[in-house]
Amino acid sequence: METNLKSLFLLTPDVTYLNFGSFGACPKPIFDSYIKYQYELESEPVQFFTTIGPKYLNQSRVSLGAYIHCHADDVVMVPNPSHAVNLVARSLHLQPGDEILTTNLEYGACDKAWDFICTASGAKYVQQHISLPLTTKEEFVAEFFKGLTSKTKLVFISHITSSTALRLPVEEICTEAKKHGLLTFVDGAHAPGHVPLNMQQLQADFYTGACHKWMMTPKGCSFLYTHKESQHLLEPLIVSWGYKALFPSHSQFIDLHQFNGTRDFSAYLTIPDSIQFMADHNWEHVSNGCRQLVKNHASVLAELLQTQPLAPLTDDFILQMLSLELNTSEPEKFQRHLFEKYKIEIPVMRLGSKVYIRYSINAFNNAIDLEKLHAALTTEMASRNFIS
């Protein structure tokens, strides 16, 4: 990518950073805005929390709503997608025998949240097996809905998976789910800033996205979108002043879920700065270059690891991340070894009985970074200490 963009990030220069997907990375201009809000908060905390901050937060929701094509009153800010998943799951009041239909490719923390709620309620979390590599959208949808039964209450699915880095056809899934009268919940943790979002077209009942990943805001900045017809279903995860509010706003959804006790919400306020940063630097062009870099190196790395990409190398399935199966019994140790010996920051993740290594690419990366990864893996495969 362009050298001038690399200089805008705060990342340690001697680390080959191939793990943007886990926590993102905040550019200096956005981080400076974040610090400015924190200084403003501390200079007059009472005025910030009671008057100024809520106005800033409303502006942030308006900007986000325009960016993801929905009304600002249909989104509330949350610290992370796990918060949103817990909020929705606990609000459904699942009954014994109810089923949540998902895939076996979902993010582990979300799996645990659903497992906890389903175990407590007697419901069932149905993790439909998905065959890899993927072939077509149509085959994915057909295989996914083999898990549908008369007891299915909600479909929960990732927009872009974590361990396997696959863009799933959530548009087609939501359309099909609606034909069966099902609620739909899309985990879009990796999607905002990574793939164009249009909530009006998607027609999901619930959608959560992380702004601190590909939108590059400071950490702890995410959102929960809820379709107007489904907002009445949601109960506050933390009951606070918005419940039976003395001075209710025009939106009970906002009242119940937006302010749940004192916390520094400065990260939420940087969303307009993030959107402006992407506009200023022609982010569509940057993203296109990143996706091409991902695809250019996929085959040679797959050949080295004696495996194959998990889907066709098209934008239907592969964007700015790519995962490859890795033959190791010690993924956590190997991940640490890559960092300590080669200064390569890259996740090595378990998913069921498989292990995947995932590289993710953003504006500061270039071909040299992936060549360093290839060289390191070549050396390690020859030594057979961790991988074979």
mmCIF file of C-alpha atoms in Angstrom:
data_model
loop_
_atom_site.group_PDB
_atom_site.id
_atom_site.type_symbol
_atom_site.label_atom_id
_atom_site.label_comp_id
_atom_site.label_asym_id
_atom_site.label_seq_id
_atom_site.Cartn_x
_atom_site.Cartn_y
_atom_site.Cartn_z
ATOM 1 C CA MET A 1 0.000 0.000 0.000
ATOM 2 C CA GLU A 2 0.985 3.652 -0.085
ATOM 3 C CA THR A 3 3.868 4.672 2.188
ATOM 4 C CA ASN A 4 2.190 7.920 3.230
ATOM 5 C CA LEU A 5 -0.750 5.956 4.671
ATOM 6 C CA LYS A 6 1.555 3.691 6.662
ATOM 7 C CA SER A 7 2.988 6.748 8.399
ATOM 8 C CA LEU A 8 -0.495 7.657 9.667
ATOM 9 C CA PHE A 9 -0.747 4.580 11.876
ATOM 10 C CA LEU A 10 0.652 4.212 15.395
ATOM 11 C CA LEU A 11 1.836 0.627 14.964
ATOM 12 C CA THR A 12 5.329 -0.400 16.081
ATOM 13 C CA PRO A 13 7.445 -0.158 12.905
ATOM 14 C CA ASP A 14 9.575 -3.277 13.445
ATOM 15 C CA VAL A 15 6.553 -5.615 13.694
ATOM 16 C CA THR A 16 5.071 -7.192 10.574
ATOM 17 C CA TYR A 17 1.434 -6.592 11.440
ATOM 18 C CA LEU A 18 -0.783 -9.158 9.736
ATOM 19 C CA ASN A 19 -3.549 -9.202 12.336
ATOM 20 C CA PHE A 20 -5.660 -6.138 11.653
ATOM 21 C CA GLY A 21 -8.741 -8.335 11.951
ATOM 22 C CA SER A 22 -8.513 -8.969 15.690
ATOM 23 C CA PHE A 23 -8.512 -5.440 17.105
ATOM 24 C CA GLY A 24 -7.959 -3.076 14.184
ATOM 25 C CA ALA A 25 -5.456 -0.241 14.445
ATOM 26 C CA CYS A 26 -6.326 3.414 14.953
ATOM 27 C CA PRO A 27 -4.730 6.056 12.680
ATOM 28 C CA LYS A 28 -3.201 9.104 14.329
ATOM 29 C CA PRO A 29 -5.867 11.646 13.220
ATOM 30 C CA ILE A 30 -8.691 9.523 14.642
ATOM 31 C CA PHE A 31 -6.746 8.795 17.826
ATOM 32 C CA ASP A 32 -6.006 12.503 18.274
ATOM 33 C CA SER A 33 -9.745 13.213 18.091
ATOM 34 C CA TYR A 34 -10.329 10.505 20.698
ATOM 35 C CA ILE A 35 -7.849 12.139 23.081
ATOM 36 C CA LYS A 36 -9.461 15.530 22.468
ATOM 37 C CA TYR A 37 -12.824 14.171 23.588
ATOM 38 C CA GLN A 38 -11.243 12.647 26.686
ATOM 39 C CA TYR A 39 -9.640 15.986 27.605
ATOM 40 C CA GLU A 40 -12.984 17.706 27.108
ATOM 41 C CA LEU A 41 -14.658 15.144 29.347
ATOM 42 C CA GLU A 42 -12.152 15.628 32.156
ATOM 43 C CA SER A 43 -12.204 19.419 31.915
ATOM 44 C CA GLU A 44 -15.908 19.507 32.882
ATOM 45 C CA PRO A 45 -17.222 15.977 33.554
ATOM 46 C CA VAL A 46 -20.718 17.009 34.632
ATOM 47 C CA GLN A 47 -21.414 19.119 31.567
ATOM 48 C CA PHE A 48 -19.902 16.465 29.308
ATOM 49 C CA PHE A 49 -21.984 13.579 30.677
ATOM 50 C CA THR A 50 -25.240 15.504 30.988
ATOM 51 C CA THR A 51 -25.241 17.930 28.071
ATOM 52 C CA ILE A 52 -22.314 18.000 25.643
ATOM 53 C CA GLY A 53 -21.530 14.290 25.375
ATOM 54 C CA PRO A 54 -25.066 13.174 24.499
ATOM 55 C CA LYS A 55 -25.137 15.750 21.685
ATOM 56 C CA TYR A 56 -21.839 14.433 20.349
ATOM 57 C CA LEU A 57 -23.152 10.879 20.627
ATOM 58 C CA ASN A 58 -26.264 11.756 18.664
ATOM 59 C CA GLN A 59 -24.086 13.259 15.922
ATOM 60 C CA SER A 60 -22.070 10.046 15.896
ATOM 61 C CA ARG A 61 -25.183 7.895 15.505
ATOM 62 C CA VAL A 62 -26.406 10.140 12.691
ATOM 63 C CA SER A 63 -23.077 9.717 10.873
ATOM 64 C CA LEU A 64 -23.109 5.967 11.436
ATOM 65 C CA GLY A 65 -26.717 5.683 10.300
ATOM 66 C CA ALA A 66 -25.880 7.433 7.036
ATOM 67 C CA TYR A 67 -22.820 5.194 6.593
ATOM 68 C CA ILE A 68 -24.750 1.927 7.053
ATOM 69 C CA HIS A 69 -27.991 3.243 5.493
ATOM 70 C CA CYS A 70 -30.442 3.276 8.367
ATOM 71 C CA HIS A 71 -32.084 5.821 10.645
ATOM 72 C CA ALA A 72 -29.914 7.021 13.509
ATOM 73 C CA ASP A 73 -32.599 5.955 15.995
ATOM 74 C CA ASP A 74 -32.224 2.330 14.884
ATOM 75 C CA VAL A 75 -28.673 2.048 16.248
ATOM 76 C CA VAL A 76 -27.307 2.136 19.764
ATOM 77 C CA MET A 77 -23.639 2.148 20.600
ATOM 78 C CA VAL A 78 -22.203 -0.806 22.523
ATOM 79 C CA PRO A 79 -18.602 -1.537 23.558
ATOM 80 C CA ASN A 80 -18.287 -4.708 21.467
ATOM 81 C CA PRO A 81 -20.350 -7.247 19.500
ATOM 82 C CA SER A 82 -20.271 -9.704 22.422
ATOM 83 C CA HIS A 83 -22.284 -7.160 24.413
ATOM 84 C CA ALA A 84 -24.839 -6.963 21.610
ATOM 85 C CA VAL A 85 -25.122 -10.747 21.301
ATOM 86 C CA ASN A 86 -25.730 -11.093 25.024
ATOM 87 C CA LEU A 87 -28.317 -8.317 24.938
ATOM 88 C CA VAL A 88 -30.314 -9.926 22.144
ATOM 89 C CA ALA A 89 -29.941 -13.502 23.401
ATOM 90 C CA ARG A 90 -31.156 -12.654 26.890
ATOM 91 C CA SER A 91 -34.119 -10.683 25.522
ATOM 92 C CA LEU A 92 -35.597 -13.557 23.511
ATOM 93 C CA HIS A 93 -36.874 -15.497 26.542
ATOM 94 C CA LEU A 94 -36.162 -18.808 24.865
ATOM 95 C CA GLN A 95 -38.265 -21.766 25.936
ATOM 96 C CA PRO A 96 -37.370 -25.457 26.222
ATOM 97 C CA GLY A 97 -37.181 -26.895 22.709
ATOM 98 C CA ASP A 98 -36.621 -23.584 20.928
ATOM 99 C CA GLU A 99 -33.739 -23.627 18.454
ATOM 100 C CA ILE A 100 -31.188 -21.050 17.315
ATOM 101 C CA LEU A 101 -29.832 -21.947 13.880
ATOM 102 C CA THR A 102 -26.205 -21.027 13.220
ATOM 103 C CA THR A 103 -23.101 -22.468 11.550
ATOM 104 C CA ASN A 104 -20.098 -24.321 12.910
ATOM 105 C CA LEU A 105 -17.918 -21.395 11.779
ATOM 106 C CA GLU A 106 -18.980 -18.764 14.310
ATOM 107 C CA TYR A 107 -16.862 -16.720 16.708
ATOM 108 C CA GLY A 108 -16.122 -18.592 19.920
ATOM 109 C CA ALA A 109 -17.264 -15.894 22.348
ATOM 110 C CA CYS A 110 -20.650 -15.693 20.606
ATOM 111 C CA ASP A 111 -20.966 -19.480 20.654
ATOM 112 C CA LYS A 112 -20.371 -19.384 24.400
ATOM 113 C CA ALA A 113 -22.995 -16.679 24.943
ATOM 114 C CA TRP A 114 -25.632 -18.652 23.050
ATOM 115 C CA ASP A 115 -24.607 -21.893 24.746
ATOM 116 C CA PHE A 116 -25.004 -20.260 28.171
ATOM 117 C CA ILE A 117 -28.455 -18.848 27.375
ATOM 118 C CA CYS A 118 -29.670 -22.033 25.678
ATOM 119 C CA THR A 119 -28.431 -24.260 28.496
ATOM 120 C CA ALA A 120 -30.208 -22.099 31.066
ATOM 121 C CA SER A 121 -33.477 -22.011 29.113
ATOM 122 C CA GLY A 122 -33.553 -25.539 27.731
ATOM 123 C CA ALA A 123 -33.249 -24.253 24.172
ATOM 124 C CA LYS A 124 -30.874 -25.706 21.576
ATOM 125 C CA TYR A 125 -28.010 -24.009 19.750
ATOM 126 C CA VAL A 126 -27.895 -25.770 16.373
ATOM 127 C CA GLN A 127 -24.456 -25.396 14.754
ATOM 128 C CA GLN A 128 -25.143 -26.523 11.207
ATOM 129 C CA HIS A 129 -22.066 -28.083 9.607
ATOM 130 C CA ILE A 130 -20.727 -26.142 6.618
ATOM 131 C CA SER A 131 -18.567 -28.006 4.109
ATOM 132 C CA LEU A 132 -15.211 -26.440 3.289
ATOM 133 C CA PRO A 133 -14.027 -25.237 0.923
ATOM 134 C CA LEU A 134 -17.113 -23.238 -0.018
ATOM 135 C CA THR A 135 -18.182 -23.459 -3.637
ATOM 136 C CA THR A 136 -21.154 -21.192 -4.391
ATOM 137 C CA LYS A 137 -23.547 -19.000 -2.461
ATOM 138 C CA GLU A 138 -26.415 -21.227 -3.481
ATOM 139 C CA GLU A 139 -24.789 -24.364 -2.087
ATOM 140 C CA PHE A 140 -23.971 -22.567 1.156
ATOM 141 C CA VAL A 141 -27.580 -21.430 1.629
ATOM 142 C CA ALA A 142 -28.923 -24.905 0.845
ATOM 143 C CA GLU A 143 -26.549 -26.593 3.268
ATOM 144 C CA PHE A 144 -27.202 -24.042 5.997
ATOM 145 C CA PHE A 145 -30.969 -24.428 5.895
ATOM 146 C CA LYS A 146 -30.706 -28.189 6.269
ATOM 147 C CA GLY A 147 -30.565 -27.277 9.954
ATOM 148 C CA LEU A 148 -33.978 -25.601 9.844
ATOM 149 C CA THR A 149 -36.803 -27.224 11.828
ATOM 150 C CA SER A 150 -40.241 -26.197 13.026
ATOM 151 C CA LYS A 151 -38.600 -25.235 16.332
ATOM 152 C CA THR A 152 -36.168 -22.700 14.828
ATOM 153 C CA LYS A 153 -36.796 -19.243 16.282
ATOM 154 C CA LEU A 154 -33.832 -17.236 15.056
ATOM 155 C CA VAL A 155 -30.979 -17.408 12.557
ATOM 156 C CA PHE A 156 -27.613 -16.211 13.849
ATOM 157 C CA ILE A 157 -24.796 -15.903 11.335
ATOM 158 C CA SER A 158 -21.504 -14.081 10.780
ATOM 159 C CA HIS A 159 -21.183 -11.625 7.922
ATOM 160 C CA ILE A 160 -17.436 -12.348 7.837
ATOM 161 C CA THR A 161 -16.225 -15.253 9.939
ATOM 162 C CA SER A 162 -13.343 -14.924 12.364
ATOM 163 C CA SER A 163 -11.249 -18.102 12.264
ATOM 164 C CA THR A 164 -11.954 -18.919 8.619
ATOM 165 C CA ALA A 165 -12.129 -15.310 7.300
ATOM 166 C CA LEU A 166 -15.023 -16.039 4.949
ATOM 167 C CA ARG A 167 -17.602 -13.574 3.742
ATOM 168 C CA LEU A 168 -20.905 -15.418 4.038
ATOM 169 C CA PRO A 169 -23.982 -14.711 1.871
ATOM 170 C CA VAL A 170 -25.967 -13.061 4.656
ATOM 171 C CA GLU A 171 -28.193 -11.205 2.193
ATOM 172 C CA GLU A 172 -29.471 -14.493 0.777
ATOM 173 C CA ILE A 173 -29.699 -16.034 4.256
ATOM 174 C CA CYS A 174 -31.823 -13.159 5.588
ATOM 175 C CA THR A 175 -34.103 -13.283 2.543
ATOM 176 C CA GLU A 176 -34.666 -17.018 2.931
ATOM 177 C CA ALA A 177 -35.154 -16.747 6.695
ATOM 178 C CA LYS A 178 -37.877 -14.155 6.214
ATOM 179 C CA LYS A 179 -39.773 -16.596 3.994
ATOM 180 C CA HIS A 180 -39.975 -18.865 7.042
ATOM 181 C CA GLY A 181 -40.986 -16.053 9.415
ATOM 182 C CA LEU A 182 -37.711 -16.245 11.344
ATOM 183 C CA LEU A 183 -35.889 -13.531 13.229
ATOM 184 C CA THR A 184 -32.396 -12.864 11.867
ATOM 185 C CA PHE A 185 -29.289 -11.709 13.708
ATOM 186 C CA VAL A 186 -26.078 -10.981 11.791
ATOM 187 C CA ASP A 187 -22.751 -10.810 13.599
ATOM 188 C CA GLY A 188 -20.968 -8.210 11.494
ATOM 189 C CA ALA A 189 -17.969 -7.724 13.767
ATOM 190 C CA HIS A 190 -15.599 -7.633 10.779
ATOM 191 C CA ALA A 191 -17.904 -5.898 8.326
ATOM 192 C CA PRO A 192 -18.080 -2.092 8.872
ATOM 193 C CA GLY A 193 -15.295 -0.481 6.866
ATOM 194 C CA HIS A 194 -14.561 -3.854 5.266
ATOM 195 C CA VAL A 195 -17.642 -4.355 3.125
ATOM 196 C CA PRO A 196 -20.404 -1.872 2.145
ATOM 197 C CA LEU A 197 -23.389 -2.093 4.487
ATOM 198 C CA ASN A 198 -27.009 -1.264 3.757
ATOM 199 C CA MET A 199 -29.342 -2.152 6.598
ATOM 200 C CA GLN A 200 -32.418 -1.207 4.591
ATOM 201 C CA GLN A 201 -31.597 -3.747 1.899
ATOM 202 C CA LEU A 202 -30.311 -6.458 4.227
ATOM 203 C CA GLN A 203 -33.527 -6.621 6.264
ATOM 204 C CA ALA A 204 -31.905 -8.235 9.288
ATOM 205 C CA ASP A 205 -33.789 -7.865 12.555
ATOM 206 C CA PHE A 206 -30.549 -7.402 14.471
ATOM 207 C CA TYR A 207 -27.054 -6.533 13.254
ATOM 208 C CA THR A 208 -23.978 -5.845 15.335
ATOM 209 C CA GLY A 209 -20.760 -4.422 13.974
ATOM 210 C CA ALA A 210 -17.414 -3.370 15.442
ATOM 211 C CA CYS A 211 -16.205 0.091 14.459
ATOM 212 C CA HIS A 212 -12.854 -0.494 16.200
ATOM 213 C CA LYS A 213 -11.836 -3.089 13.630
ATOM 214 C CA TRP A 214 -12.000 -2.075 9.965
ATOM 215 C CA MET A 215 -13.454 1.389 10.597
ATOM 216 C CA MET A 216 -10.327 2.042 12.686
ATOM 217 C CA THR A 217 -11.885 3.851 15.645
ATOM 218 C CA PRO A 218 -10.368 3.467 19.132
ATOM 219 C CA LYS A 219 -11.170 0.250 20.955
ATOM 220 C CA GLY A 220 -14.525 -0.345 22.594
ATOM 221 C CA CYS A 221 -16.636 1.162 19.811
ATOM 222 C CA SER A 222 -19.375 -1.002 18.280
ATOM 223 C CA PHE A 223 -23.062 -0.793 17.489
ATOM 224 C CA LEU A 224 -26.278 -2.752 17.573
ATOM 225 C CA TYR A 225 -28.743 -2.047 14.782
ATOM 226 C CA THR A 226 -32.296 -3.218 15.390
ATOM 227 C CA HIS A 227 -35.123 -3.046 12.877
ATOM 228 C CA LYS A 228 -37.934 -0.840 14.154
ATOM 229 C CA GLU A 229 -40.395 -3.729 14.200
ATOM 230 C CA SER A 230 -38.086 -5.725 16.489
ATOM 231 C CA GLN A 231 -36.957 -3.027 18.912
ATOM 232 C CA HIS A 232 -39.758 -3.775 21.346
ATOM 233 C CA LEU A 233 -38.302 -7.258 21.866
ATOM 234 C CA LEU A 234 -35.095 -6.007 23.439
ATOM 235 C CA GLU A 235 -34.706 -5.559 27.178
ATOM 236 C CA PRO A 236 -31.778 -3.618 28.663
ATOM 237 C CA LEU A 237 -28.797 -5.748 29.563
ATOM 238 C CA ILE A 238 -28.196 -3.271 32.396
ATOM 239 C CA VAL A 239 -31.222 -1.471 33.829
ATOM 240 C CA SER A 240 -30.520 2.204 34.409
ATOM 241 C CA TRP A 241 -32.124 5.652 34.198
ATOM 242 C CA GLY A 242 -33.636 5.053 30.780
ATOM 243 C CA TYR A 243 -36.072 2.515 32.218
ATOM 244 C CA LYS A 244 -39.342 4.314 33.048
ATOM 245 C CA ALA A 245 -37.414 7.506 32.335
ATOM 246 C CA LEU A 246 -38.502 10.656 34.141
ATOM 247 C CA PHE A 247 -37.930 12.581 30.904
ATOM 248 C CA PRO A 248 -38.265 9.987 28.125
ATOM 249 C CA SER A 249 -36.901 10.807 24.720
ATOM 250 C CA HIS A 250 -38.631 10.138 21.415
ATOM 251 C CA SER A 251 -37.112 6.619 21.388
ATOM 252 C CA GLN A 252 -37.542 4.015 24.095
ATOM 253 C CA PHE A 253 -34.968 1.896 22.245
ATOM 254 C CA ILE A 254 -32.335 4.605 22.800
ATOM 255 C CA ASP A 255 -33.476 5.289 26.376
ATOM 256 C CA LEU A 256 -33.210 1.655 27.441
ATOM 257 C CA HIS A 257 -29.923 0.745 25.813
ATOM 258 C CA GLN A 258 -27.688 3.766 25.262
ATOM 259 C CA PHE A 259 -26.759 5.086 28.713
ATOM 260 C CA ASN A 260 -26.283 2.332 31.280
ATOM 261 C CA GLY A 261 -24.085 3.900 33.942
ATOM 262 C CA THR A 262 -20.962 6.033 33.904
ATOM 263 C CA ARG A 263 -18.300 5.125 31.379
ATOM 264 C CA ASP A 264 -15.923 6.917 29.047
ATOM 265 C CA PHE A 265 -17.751 6.790 25.724
ATOM 266 C CA SER A 266 -15.220 8.959 23.887
ATOM 267 C CA ALA A 267 -14.470 6.160 21.426
ATOM 268 C CA TYR A 268 -18.078 6.282 20.194
ATOM 269 C CA LEU A 269 -17.664 9.944 19.312
ATOM 270 C CA THR A 270 -14.888 9.334 16.792
ATOM 271 C CA ILE A 271 -17.131 7.617 14.250
ATOM 272 C CA PRO A 272 -17.542 10.807 12.156
ATOM 273 C CA ASP A 273 -13.744 11.181 12.207
ATOM 274 C CA SER A 274 -13.353 7.596 10.992
ATOM 275 C CA ILE A 275 -15.796 8.095 8.145
ATOM 276 C CA GLN A 276 -14.076 11.350 7.168
ATOM 277 C CA PHE A 277 -10.631 9.705 7.322
ATOM 278 C CA MET A 278 -11.757 7.012 4.901
ATOM 279 C CA ALA A 279 -13.278 9.594 2.572
ATOM 280 C CA ASP A 280 -10.140 11.754 2.655
ATOM 281 C CA HIS A 281 -7.943 8.801 1.687
ATOM 282 C CA ASN A 282 -10.146 7.215 -0.984
ATOM 283 C CA TRP A 283 -10.717 4.103 1.093
ATOM 284 C CA GLU A 284 -12.550 2.247 -1.629
ATOM 285 C CA HIS A 285 -9.348 2.347 -3.674
ATOM 286 C CA VAL A 286 -7.282 1.357 -0.619
ATOM 287 C CA SER A 287 -9.571 -1.586 0.130
ATOM 288 C CA ASN A 288 -9.460 -2.770 -3.467
ATOM 289 C CA GLY A 289 -5.670 -2.838 -3.298
ATOM 290 C CA CYS A 290 -5.766 -4.738 -0.002
ATOM 291 C CA ARG A 291 -8.130 -7.375 -1.375
ATOM 292 C CA GLN A 292 -5.911 -7.853 -4.408
ATOM 293 C CA LEU A 293 -2.850 -8.270 -2.193
ATOM 294 C CA VAL A 294 -4.684 -10.914 -0.152
ATOM 295 C CA LYS A 295 -5.594 -12.866 -3.271
ATOM 296 C CA ASN A 296 -2.182 -12.503 -4.938
ATOM 297 C CA HIS A 297 -0.496 -14.443 -2.144
ATOM 298 C CA ALA A 298 -3.209 -16.967 -1.357
ATOM 299 C CA SER A 299 -2.175 -19.725 -3.739
ATOM 300 C CA VAL A 300 1.553 -19.663 -3.003
ATOM 301 C CA LEU A 301 0.966 -19.788 0.755
ATOM 302 C CA ALA A 302 -1.628 -22.535 0.350
ATOM 303 C CA GLU A 303 0.818 -24.552 -1.729
ATOM 304 C CA LEU A 304 3.525 -24.113 0.905
ATOM 305 C CA LEU A 305 1.182 -25.352 3.641
ATOM 306 C CA GLN A 306 -0.062 -28.176 1.409
ATOM 307 C CA THR A 307 -3.659 -27.042 1.674
ATOM 308 C CA GLN A 308 -6.123 -24.986 -0.369
ATOM 309 C CA PRO A 309 -8.044 -21.726 0.094
ATOM 310 C CA LEU A 310 -11.337 -22.153 1.930
ATOM 311 C CA ALA A 311 -13.380 -20.612 -0.892
ATOM 312 C CA PRO A 312 -13.023 -19.302 -4.444
ATOM 313 C CA LEU A 313 -10.728 -16.258 -4.504
ATOM 314 C CA THR A 314 -13.475 -13.794 -5.378
ATOM 315 C CA ASP A 315 -15.040 -10.898 -3.489
ATOM 316 C CA ASP A 316 -18.086 -13.087 -2.871
ATOM 317 C CA PHE A 317 -16.105 -14.956 -0.231
ATOM 318 C CA ILE A 318 -12.630 -13.432 0.301
ATOM 319 C CA LEU A 319 -11.972 -9.787 1.114
ATOM 320 C CA GLN A 320 -9.116 -8.359 3.202
ATOM 321 C CA MET A 321 -8.466 -11.523 5.217
ATOM 322 C CA LEU A 322 -7.572 -15.066 4.309
ATOM 323 C CA SER A 323 -7.279 -18.183 6.464
ATOM 324 C CA LEU A 324 -5.438 -21.379 5.619
ATOM 325 C CA GLU A 325 -5.494 -24.670 7.459
ATOM 326 C CA LEU A 326 -2.299 -25.309 9.406
ATOM 327 C CA ASN A 327 -1.016 -28.659 10.604
ATOM 328 C CA THR A 328 0.075 -27.970 14.180
ATOM 329 C CA SER A 329 -0.872 -29.358 17.583
ATOM 330 C CA GLU A 330 0.345 -26.267 19.424
ATOM 331 C CA PRO A 331 -1.274 -23.249 17.777
ATOM 332 C CA GLU A 332 -0.926 -20.936 20.765
ATOM 333 C CA LYS A 333 2.781 -21.655 21.153
ATOM 334 C CA PHE A 334 3.351 -21.337 17.419
ATOM 335 C CA GLN A 335 1.594 -17.975 17.300
ATOM 336 C CA ARG A 336 3.850 -16.725 20.089
ATOM 337 C CA HIS A 337 6.907 -18.188 18.378
ATOM 338 C CA LEU A 338 6.172 -16.298 15.157
ATOM 339 C CA PHE A 339 6.026 -13.070 17.112
ATOM 340 C CA GLU A 340 9.070 -13.604 19.288
ATOM 341 C CA LYS A 341 11.368 -15.015 16.599
ATOM 342 C CA TYR A 342 10.187 -13.207 13.461
ATOM 343 C CA LYS A 343 8.246 -10.200 14.817
ATOM 344 C CA ILE A 344 5.204 -11.323 12.829
ATOM 345 C CA GLU A 345 1.864 -10.540 14.460
ATOM 346 C CA ILE A 346 -0.610 -13.073 13.094
ATOM 347 C CA PRO A 347 -3.311 -15.224 14.702
ATOM 348 C CA VAL A 348 -3.168 -19.017 14.743
ATOM 349 C CA MET A 349 -6.631 -20.155 15.795
ATOM 350 C CA ARG A 350 -8.474 -23.306 16.709
ATOM 351 C CA LEU A 351 -11.910 -24.045 15.284
ATOM 352 C CA GLY A 352 -13.241 -27.435 16.253
ATOM 353 C CA SER A 353 -10.581 -29.986 15.370
ATOM 354 C CA LYS A 354 -8.910 -27.671 12.828
ATOM 355 C CA VAL A 355 -6.277 -24.948 13.164
ATOM 356 C CA TYR A 356 -6.104 -21.913 10.883
ATOM 357 C CA ILE A 357 -3.535 -19.196 10.322
ATOM 358 C CA ARG A 358 -5.135 -15.942 9.151
ATOM 359 C CA TYR A 359 -3.537 -12.931 7.572
ATOM 360 C CA SER A 360 -5.422 -9.661 7.272
ATOM 361 C CA ILE A 361 -4.308 -6.722 5.183
ATOM 362 C CA ASN A 362 -4.854 -2.996 5.472
ATOM 363 C CA ALA A 363 -3.365 0.246 4.167
ATOM 364 C CA PHE A 364 0.014 -0.128 5.887
ATOM 365 C CA ASN A 365 0.739 -3.616 4.493
ATOM 366 C CA ASN A 366 2.594 -4.528 1.299
ATOM 367 C CA ALA A 367 3.845 -7.605 -0.534
ATOM 368 C CA ILE A 368 7.026 -7.655 1.534
ATOM 369 C CA ASP A 369 4.976 -8.404 4.670
ATOM 370 C CA LEU A 370 3.513 -11.536 3.116
ATOM 371 C CA GLU A 371 6.886 -12.551 1.740
ATOM 372 C CA LYS A 372 8.248 -12.385 5.305
ATOM 373 C CA LEU A 373 5.417 -14.655 6.408
ATOM 374 C CA HIS A 374 6.191 -17.084 3.584
ATOM 375 C CA ALA A 375 9.869 -17.164 4.525
ATOM 376 C CA ALA A 376 9.114 -17.739 8.203
ATOM 377 C CA LEU A 377 6.678 -20.568 7.455
ATOM 378 C CA THR A 378 9.180 -22.136 5.065
ATOM 379 C CA THR A 379 11.827 -22.161 7.798
ATOM 380 C CA GLU A 380 9.447 -23.537 10.387
ATOM 381 C CA MET A 381 8.180 -26.287 8.125
ATOM 382 C CA ALA A 382 11.768 -27.357 7.487
ATOM 383 C CA SER A 383 12.505 -27.466 11.232
ATOM 384 C CA ARG A 384 9.249 -29.343 11.976
ATOM 385 C CA ASN A 385 9.168 -27.917 15.497
ATOM 386 C CA PHE A 386 5.588 -26.685 15.346
ATOM 387 C CA ILE A 387 4.224 -27.446 11.894
ATOM 388 C CA SER A 388 4.657 -30.183 9.327
#
